[in-house]
Amino acid sequence: TAARELADAGVTVTVFECGFGVGGRTSTRITRDESKFAFDHGAQYIGKPKTELFTNTLREWESQGFVKEWKGRFGEVLASSGGGDGDE
């Protein structure tokens, strides 16, 4: 990112988060209803790295606990339009 490039060049950088919490597109969202479902939003997965640099970066992140292989299950939430016959 631009901030990382500037910091690596010795420039003091301050990054401000404009969302409700840290994490941007990859943060956890919580529904506003009584269920308060929590789900991760944003980067769903990281595909096979295309460069050795990114491969090494992923290994470093994994060793530091920033990323890990996901072994969960996929699910789907279907929402009704509210006006049909229940066959949506």
mmCIF file of C-alpha atoms in Angstrom:
data_model
loop_
_atom_site.group_PDB
_atom_site.id
_atom_site.type_symbol
_atom_site.label_atom_id
_atom_site.label_comp_id
_atom_site.label_asym_id
_atom_site.label_seq_id
_atom_site.Cartn_x
_atom_site.Cartn_y
_atom_site.Cartn_z
ATOM 1 C CA THR A 1 0.000 0.000 0.000
ATOM 2 C CA ALA A 2 1.009 3.609 -0.275
ATOM 3 C CA ALA A 3 1.313 3.873 3.514
ATOM 4 C CA ARG A 4 3.657 0.864 3.658
ATOM 5 C CA GLU A 5 5.817 2.202 0.822
ATOM 6 C CA LEU A 6 6.121 5.591 2.529
ATOM 7 C CA ALA A 7 6.906 4.042 5.913
ATOM 8 C CA ASP A 8 9.555 1.797 4.345
ATOM 9 C CA ALA A 9 11.094 4.953 2.853
ATOM 10 C CA GLY A 10 11.368 6.502 6.317
ATOM 11 C CA VAL A 11 8.307 8.740 6.225
ATOM 12 C CA THR A 12 6.142 8.926 9.354
ATOM 13 C CA VAL A 13 2.674 7.761 8.342
ATOM 14 C CA THR A 14 -0.674 7.856 10.148
ATOM 15 C CA VAL A 15 -3.549 5.831 8.716
ATOM 16 C CA PHE A 16 -7.092 6.665 9.825
ATOM 17 C CA GLU A 17 -9.893 4.076 9.770
ATOM 18 C CA CYS A 18 -13.177 5.579 8.599
ATOM 19 C CA GLY A 19 -15.388 2.584 9.444
ATOM 20 C CA PHE A 20 -17.151 1.671 12.671
ATOM 21 C CA GLY A 21 -14.230 -0.564 13.635
ATOM 22 C CA VAL A 22 -10.832 -1.653 12.434
ATOM 23 C CA GLY A 23 -10.408 -4.168 9.659
ATOM 24 C CA GLY A 24 -12.015 -2.499 6.677
ATOM 25 C CA ARG A 25 -13.366 -4.994 4.150
ATOM 26 C CA THR A 26 -12.091 -7.959 6.141
ATOM 27 C CA SER A 27 -13.684 -7.106 9.467
ATOM 28 C CA THR A 28 -16.369 -9.129 11.221
ATOM 29 C CA ARG A 29 -19.913 -7.832 10.808
ATOM 30 C CA ILE A 30 -22.736 -8.384 13.294
ATOM 31 C CA THR A 31 -26.381 -8.259 12.272
ATOM 32 C CA ARG A 32 -28.530 -5.581 13.866
ATOM 33 C CA ASP A 33 -31.454 -7.875 14.677
ATOM 34 C CA GLU A 34 -32.047 -9.788 17.908
ATOM 35 C CA SER A 35 -29.987 -12.747 16.616
ATOM 36 C CA LYS A 36 -26.736 -10.758 16.451
ATOM 37 C CA PHE A 37 -25.219 -13.147 13.896
ATOM 38 C CA ALA A 38 -21.507 -12.558 13.380
ATOM 39 C CA PHE A 39 -19.884 -13.204 10.029
ATOM 40 C CA ASP A 40 -16.661 -12.329 8.310
ATOM 41 C CA HIS A 41 -17.062 -9.902 5.468
ATOM 42 C CA GLY A 42 -14.599 -9.265 2.678
ATOM 43 C CA ALA A 43 -11.698 -11.498 1.767
ATOM 44 C CA GLN A 44 -13.242 -14.959 1.868
ATOM 45 C CA TYR A 45 -10.096 -16.813 0.930
ATOM 46 C CA ILE A 46 -6.584 -16.418 -0.377
ATOM 47 C CA GLY A 47 -5.916 -18.427 -3.517
ATOM 48 C CA LYS A 48 -2.682 -20.062 -4.548
ATOM 49 C CA PRO A 49 0.092 -17.449 -4.456
ATOM 50 C CA LYS A 50 1.455 -16.431 -7.847
ATOM 51 C CA THR A 51 4.845 -15.256 -6.600
ATOM 52 C CA GLU A 52 7.502 -16.581 -4.263
ATOM 53 C CA LEU A 53 7.341 -13.310 -2.319
ATOM 54 C CA PHE A 54 3.640 -13.779 -1.563
ATOM 55 C CA THR A 55 4.201 -17.465 -0.729
ATOM 56 C CA ASN A 56 6.823 -16.451 1.821
ATOM 57 C CA THR A 57 4.571 -13.688 3.168
ATOM 58 C CA LEU A 58 1.715 -16.161 3.702
ATOM 59 C CA ARG A 59 4.049 -18.559 5.506
ATOM 60 C CA GLU A 60 5.167 -15.731 7.775
ATOM 61 C CA TRP A 61 1.582 -14.677 8.466
ATOM 62 C CA GLU A 62 0.661 -18.279 9.251
ATOM 63 C CA SER A 63 3.583 -18.692 11.660
ATOM 64 C CA GLN A 64 2.481 -15.494 13.428
ATOM 65 C CA GLY A 65 -1.158 -16.616 13.626
ATOM 66 C CA PHE A 66 -2.525 -13.957 11.259
ATOM 67 C CA VAL A 67 -3.934 -16.494 8.778
ATOM 68 C CA LYS A 68 -4.766 -20.176 8.953
ATOM 69 C CA GLU A 69 -6.335 -22.852 6.846
ATOM 70 C CA TRP A 70 -10.095 -22.783 7.214
ATOM 71 C CA LYS A 71 -11.673 -26.195 7.769
ATOM 72 C CA GLY A 72 -15.239 -25.059 8.364
ATOM 73 C CA ARG A 73 -18.396 -25.634 6.370
ATOM 74 C CA PHE A 74 -20.107 -23.391 3.877
ATOM 75 C CA GLY A 75 -23.665 -22.235 4.460
ATOM 76 C CA GLU A 76 -26.281 -20.199 2.667
ATOM 77 C CA VAL A 77 -28.912 -17.849 4.040
ATOM 78 C CA LEU A 78 -32.013 -17.473 1.922
ATOM 79 C CA ALA A 79 -34.209 -14.453 2.559
ATOM 80 C CA SER A 80 -37.845 -14.338 1.595
ATOM 81 C CA SER A 81 -39.222 -11.265 -0.104
ATOM 82 C CA GLY A 82 -42.048 -11.350 2.447
ATOM 83 C CA GLY A 83 -44.871 -11.192 -0.075
ATOM 84 C CA GLY A 84 -44.849 -14.584 -1.747
ATOM 85 C CA ASP A 85 -46.460 -17.930 -1.166
ATOM 86 C CA GLY A 86 -43.496 -19.333 0.736
ATOM 87 C CA ASP A 87 -41.905 -21.032 -2.281
ATOM 88 C CA GLU A 88 -39.154 -18.420 -2.778
#
